[in-house]
Amino acid sequence: MITGLHHIAIIVSSEESLAFYRLLGFQETFRKKRKYDTAVLMDGYGLQLEVFIDPSHPAHGEQEPIGLRHFALMVQKLEAEIERLKEAGVEVGPVMNDWTGVRFCFVKDFEAV
């Protein structure tokens, strides 16, 4: 029986990419350097990210790959959070409504900019 989400795995190409997840409020809790990459666990808001730093990993192609498309975080004040992220240099998309009318926007991590 599934009891909840354990973690979300993300591949990035450099250590600098972790700054984006720190900006979102995640804190590093574990790090393991391996021959081919570095695995970093980051916790925040009851969620865990498993970030793999791999400078040799191929970038996304033009077509979206099968697998993780995005992950969503809830905020109390959407406009305030948008301004905070923009001030930090994050690319923020337009505010939209989801299938059920909830307002949201997409942001791109530093790898995707």
JSON list of C-alpha atoms in Angstrom, two decimals:
[
{"chain": "A", "resi": 1, "resn": "MET", "atom": "CA", "xyz": [0.00, 0.00, 0.00]},
{"chain": "A", "resi": 2, "resn": "ILE", "atom": "CA", "xyz": [1.37, 3.43, -0.96]},
{"chain": "A", "resi": 3, "resn": "THR", "atom": "CA", "xyz": [1.39, 5.85, 1.96]},
{"chain": "A", "resi": 4, "resn": "GLY", "atom": "CA", "xyz": [2.83, 9.00, 0.34]},
{"chain": "A", "resi": 5, "resn": "LEU", "atom": "CA", "xyz": [5.49, 10.59, -1.83]},
{"chain": "A", "resi": 6, "resn": "HIS", "atom": "CA", "xyz": [9.03, 9.74, -0.79]},
{"chain": "A", "resi": 7, "resn": "HIS", "atom": "CA", "xyz": [11.09, 12.04, -3.03]},
{"chain": "A", "resi": 8, "resn": "ILE", "atom": "CA", "xyz": [11.44, 13.66, -6.45]},
{"chain": "A", "resi": 9, "resn": "ALA", "atom": "CA", "xyz": [14.64, 12.97, -8.43]},
{"chain": "A", "resi": 10, "resn": "ILE", "atom": "CA", "xyz": [16.17, 15.70, -10.60]},
{"chain": "A", "resi": 11, "resn": "ILE", "atom": "CA", "xyz": [19.34, 15.65, -12.74]},
{"chain": "A", "resi": 12, "resn": "VAL", "atom": "CA", "xyz": [21.37, 18.87, -13.01]},
{"chain": "A", "resi": 13, "resn": "SER", "atom": "CA", "xyz": [24.69, 19.61, -14.69]},
{"chain": "A", "resi": 14, "resn": "SER", "atom": "CA", "xyz": [26.47, 21.67, -12.03]},
{"chain": "A", "resi": 15, "resn": "GLU", "atom": "CA", "xyz": [26.75, 22.50, -8.35]},
{"chain": "A", "resi": 16, "resn": "GLU", "atom": "CA", "xyz": [25.45, 26.00, -9.13]},
{"chain": "A", "resi": 17, "resn": "SER", "atom": "CA", "xyz": [22.05, 24.49, -9.96]},
{"chain": "A", "resi": 18, "resn": "LEU", "atom": "CA", "xyz": [21.47, 23.75, -6.28]},
{"chain": "A", "resi": 19, "resn": "ALA", "atom": "CA", "xyz": [21.15, 27.51, -5.70]},
{"chain": "A", "resi": 20, "resn": "PHE", "atom": "CA", "xyz": [17.74, 27.42, -7.41]},
{"chain": "A", "resi": 21, "resn": "TYR", "atom": "CA", "xyz": [16.41, 24.79, -5.02]},
{"chain": "A", "resi": 22, "resn": "ARG", "atom": "CA", "xyz": [17.88, 26.64, -2.04]},
{"chain": "A", "resi": 23, "resn": "LEU", "atom": "CA", "xyz": [16.09, 29.77, -3.29]},
{"chain": "A", "resi": 24, "resn": "LEU", "atom": "CA", "xyz": [12.85, 27.77, -3.21]},
{"chain": "A", "resi": 25, "resn": "GLY", "atom": "CA", "xyz": [13.56, 26.94, 0.45]},
{"chain": "A", "resi": 26, "resn": "PHE", "atom": "CA", "xyz": [15.07, 23.45, 0.23]},
{"chain": "A", "resi": 27, "resn": "GLN", "atom": "CA", "xyz": [18.06, 22.66, 2.45]},
{"chain": "A", "resi": 28, "resn": "GLU", "atom": "CA", "xyz": [20.79, 20.12, 1.78]},
{"chain": "A", "resi": 29, "resn": "THR", "atom": "CA", "xyz": [20.65, 17.20, 4.24]},
{"chain": "A", "resi": 30, "resn": "PHE", "atom": "CA", "xyz": [22.91, 14.60, 2.62]},
{"chain": "A", "resi": 31, "resn": "ARG", "atom": "CA", "xyz": [25.62, 14.41, -0.04]},
{"chain": "A", "resi": 32, "resn": "LYS", "atom": "CA", "xyz": [27.36, 11.41, -1.61]},
{"chain": "A", "resi": 33, "resn": "LYS", "atom": "CA", "xyz": [30.05, 11.80, -4.28]},
{"chain": "A", "resi": 34, "resn": "ARG", "atom": "CA", "xyz": [30.25, 8.87, -6.66]},
{"chain": "A", "resi": 35, "resn": "LYS", "atom": "CA", "xyz": [32.53, 8.12, -9.64]},
{"chain": "A", "resi": 36, "resn": "TYR", "atom": "CA", "xyz": [30.02, 9.40, -12.19]},
{"chain": "A", "resi": 37, "resn": "ASP", "atom": "CA", "xyz": [27.94, 11.99, -10.27]},
{"chain": "A", "resi": 38, "resn": "THR", "atom": "CA", "xyz": [27.12, 13.50, -6.89]},
{"chain": "A", "resi": 39, "resn": "ALA", "atom": "CA", "xyz": [23.82, 12.73, -5.18]},
{"chain": "A", "resi": 40, "resn": "VAL", "atom": "CA", "xyz": [22.40, 15.47, -2.94]},
{"chain": "A", "resi": 41, "resn": "LEU", "atom": "CA", "xyz": [19.27, 15.17, -0.80]},
{"chain": "A", "resi": 42, "resn": "MET", "atom": "CA", "xyz": [17.41, 18.41, -0.09]},
{"chain": "A", "resi": 43, "resn": "ASP", "atom": "CA", "xyz": [14.43, 18.72, 2.26]},
{"chain": "A", "resi": 44, "resn": "GLY", "atom": "CA", "xyz": [11.75, 21.38, 2.52]},
{"chain": "A", "resi": 45, "resn": "TYR", "atom": "CA", "xyz": [8.02, 21.66, 3.21]},
{"chain": "A", "resi": 46, "resn": "GLY", "atom": "CA", "xyz": [7.72, 17.94, 3.96]},
{"chain": "A", "resi": 47, "resn": "LEU", "atom": "CA", "xyz": [9.18, 17.10, 0.51]},
{"chain": "A", "resi": 48, "resn": "GLN", "atom": "CA", "xyz": [12.52, 15.62, -0.40]},
{"chain": "A", "resi": 49, "resn": "LEU", "atom": "CA", "xyz": [14.44, 16.28, -3.61]},
{"chain": "A", "resi": 50, "resn": "GLU", "atom": "CA", "xyz": [17.13, 13.86, -4.75]},
{"chain": "A", "resi": 51, "resn": "VAL", "atom": "CA", "xyz": [19.36, 15.97, -6.98]},
{"chain": "A", "resi": 52, "resn": "PHE", "atom": "CA", "xyz": [21.98, 14.26, -9.13]},
{"chain": "A", "resi": 53, "resn": "ILE", "atom": "CA", "xyz": [24.82, 16.56, -10.25]},
{"chain": "A", "resi": 54, "resn": "ASP", "atom": "CA", "xyz": [26.17, 15.12, -13.52]},
{"chain": "A", "resi": 55, "resn": "PRO", "atom": "CA", "xyz": [28.10, 17.48, -15.82]},
{"chain": "A", "resi": 56, "resn": "SER", "atom": "CA", "xyz": [28.22, 14.83, -18.57]},
{"chain": "A", "resi": 57, "resn": "HIS", "atom": "CA", "xyz": [24.48, 14.11, -18.65]},
{"chain": "A", "resi": 58, "resn": "PRO", "atom": "CA", "xyz": [22.85, 15.05, -21.97]},
{"chain": "A", "resi": 59, "resn": "ALA", "atom": "CA", "xyz": [20.60, 18.11, -21.99]},
{"chain": "A", "resi": 60, "resn": "HIS", "atom": "CA", "xyz": [16.89, 17.95, -22.86]},
{"chain": "A", "resi": 61, "resn": "GLY", "atom": "CA", "xyz": [16.18, 17.78, -26.55]},
{"chain": "A", "resi": 62, "resn": "GLU", "atom": "CA", "xyz": [13.55, 19.78, -28.37]},
{"chain": "A", "resi": 63, "resn": "GLN", "atom": "CA", "xyz": [10.87, 17.22, -27.56]},
{"chain": "A", "resi": 64, "resn": "GLU", "atom": "CA", "xyz": [9.90, 16.77, -23.94]},
{"chain": "A", "resi": 65, "resn": "PRO", "atom": "CA", "xyz": [11.20, 13.41, -22.66]},
{"chain": "A", "resi": 66, "resn": "ILE", "atom": "CA", "xyz": [9.05, 10.76, -20.99]},
{"chain": "A", "resi": 67, "resn": "GLY", "atom": "CA", "xyz": [9.30, 11.02, -17.22]},
{"chain": "A", "resi": 68, "resn": "LEU", "atom": "CA", "xyz": [9.04, 13.87, -14.74]},
{"chain": "A", "resi": 69, "resn": "ARG", "atom": "CA", "xyz": [7.42, 16.90, -16.37]},
{"chain": "A", "resi": 70, "resn": "HIS", "atom": "CA", "xyz": [7.34, 19.23, -13.35]},
{"chain": "A", "resi": 71, "resn": "PHE", "atom": "CA", "xyz": [6.61, 19.36, -9.66]},
{"chain": "A", "resi": 72, "resn": "ALA", "atom": "CA", "xyz": [4.30, 21.87, -8.04]},
{"chain": "A", "resi": 73, "resn": "LEU", "atom": "CA", "xyz": [4.70, 23.80, -4.80]},
{"chain": "A", "resi": 74, "resn": "MET", "atom": "CA", "xyz": [1.93, 25.70, -3.02]},
{"chain": "A", "resi": 75, "resn": "VAL", "atom": "CA", "xyz": [2.53, 29.28, -1.85]},
{"chain": "A", "resi": 76, "resn": "GLN", "atom": "CA", "xyz": [0.48, 31.61, 0.33]},
{"chain": "A", "resi": 77, "resn": "LYS", "atom": "CA", "xyz": [0.79, 34.76, -1.83]},
{"chain": "A", "resi": 78, "resn": "LEU", "atom": "CA", "xyz": [1.47, 34.00, -5.48]},
{"chain": "A", "resi": 79, "resn": "GLU", "atom": "CA", "xyz": [2.32, 37.57, -6.57]},
{"chain": "A", "resi": 80, "resn": "ALA", "atom": "CA", "xyz": [4.75, 38.08, -3.68]},
{"chain": "A", "resi": 81, "resn": "GLU", "atom": "CA", "xyz": [6.52, 34.81, -4.49]},
{"chain": "A", "resi": 82, "resn": "ILE", "atom": "CA", "xyz": [6.70, 35.73, -8.19]},
{"chain": "A", "resi": 83, "resn": "GLU", "atom": "CA", "xyz": [8.37, 39.05, -7.31]},
{"chain": "A", "resi": 84, "resn": "ARG", "atom": "CA", "xyz": [10.85, 37.36, -4.94]},
{"chain": "A", "resi": 85, "resn": "LEU", "atom": "CA", "xyz": [11.87, 34.86, -7.61]},
{"chain": "A", "resi": 86, "resn": "LYS", "atom": "CA", "xyz": [12.13, 37.49, -10.35]},
{"chain": "A", "resi": 87, "resn": "GLU", "atom": "CA", "xyz": [14.38, 39.62, -8.13]},
{"chain": "A", "resi": 88, "resn": "ALA", "atom": "CA", "xyz": [16.65, 36.57, -7.78]},
{"chain": "A", "resi": 89, "resn": "GLY", "atom": "CA", "xyz": [16.86, 36.21, -11.58]},
{"chain": "A", "resi": 90, "resn": "VAL", "atom": "CA", "xyz": [14.43, 33.32, -12.01]},
{"chain": "A", "resi": 91, "resn": "GLU", "atom": "CA", "xyz": [12.44, 33.18, -15.26]},
{"chain": "A", "resi": 92, "resn": "VAL", "atom": "CA", "xyz": [8.75, 33.24, -14.32]},
{"chain": "A", "resi": 93, "resn": "GLY", "atom": "CA", "xyz": [5.94, 32.48, -16.76]},
{"chain": "A", "resi": 94, "resn": "PRO", "atom": "CA", "xyz": [2.50, 34.06, -16.86]},
{"chain": "A", "resi": 95, "resn": "VAL", "atom": "CA", "xyz": [-0.11, 33.38, -14.18]},
{"chain": "A", "resi": 96, "resn": "MET", "atom": "CA", "xyz": [-2.71, 30.88, -15.42]},
{"chain": "A", "resi": 97, "resn": "ASN", "atom": "CA", "xyz": [-5.57, 28.81, -14.00]},
{"chain": "A", "resi": 98, "resn": "ASP", "atom": "CA", "xyz": [-5.33, 25.03, -13.74]},
{"chain": "A", "resi": 99, "resn": "TRP", "atom": "CA", "xyz": [-8.08, 22.51, -14.57]},
{"chain": "A", "resi": 100, "resn": "THR", "atom": "CA", "xyz": [-9.88, 23.34, -11.32]},
{"chain": "A", "resi": 101, "resn": "GLY", "atom": "CA", "xyz": [-9.40, 27.13, -11.33]},
{"chain": "A", "resi": 102, "resn": "VAL", "atom": "CA", "xyz": [-6.33, 27.28, -9.06]},
{"chain": "A", "resi": 103, "resn": "ARG", "atom": "CA", "xyz": [-3.97, 30.09, -10.08]},
{"chain": "A", "resi": 104, "resn": "PHE", "atom": "CA", "xyz": [-0.39, 29.06, -10.89]},
{"chain": "A", "resi": 105, "resn": "CYS", "atom": "CA", "xyz": [2.69, 29.88, -12.92]},
{"chain": "A", "resi": 106, "resn": "PHE", "atom": "CA", "xyz": [5.71, 27.97, -14.11]},
{"chain": "A", "resi": 107, "resn": "VAL", "atom": "CA", "xyz": [9.26, 28.88, -13.19]},
{"chain": "A", "resi": 108, "resn": "LYS", "atom": "CA", "xyz": [12.42, 27.53, -14.79]},
{"chain": "A", "resi": 109, "resn": "ASP", "atom": "CA", "xyz": [15.34, 26.34, -12.78]},
{"chain": "A", "resi": 110, "resn": "PHE", "atom": "CA", "xyz": [18.76, 27.75, -13.60]},
{"chain": "A", "resi": 111, "resn": "GLU", "atom": "CA", "xyz": [19.48, 24.80, -15.92]},
{"chain": "A", "resi": 112, "resn": "ALA", "atom": "CA", "xyz": [16.44, 25.50, -18.12]},
{"chain": "A", "resi": 113, "resn": "VAL", "atom": "CA", "xyz": [16.98, 29.23, -18.62]}
]
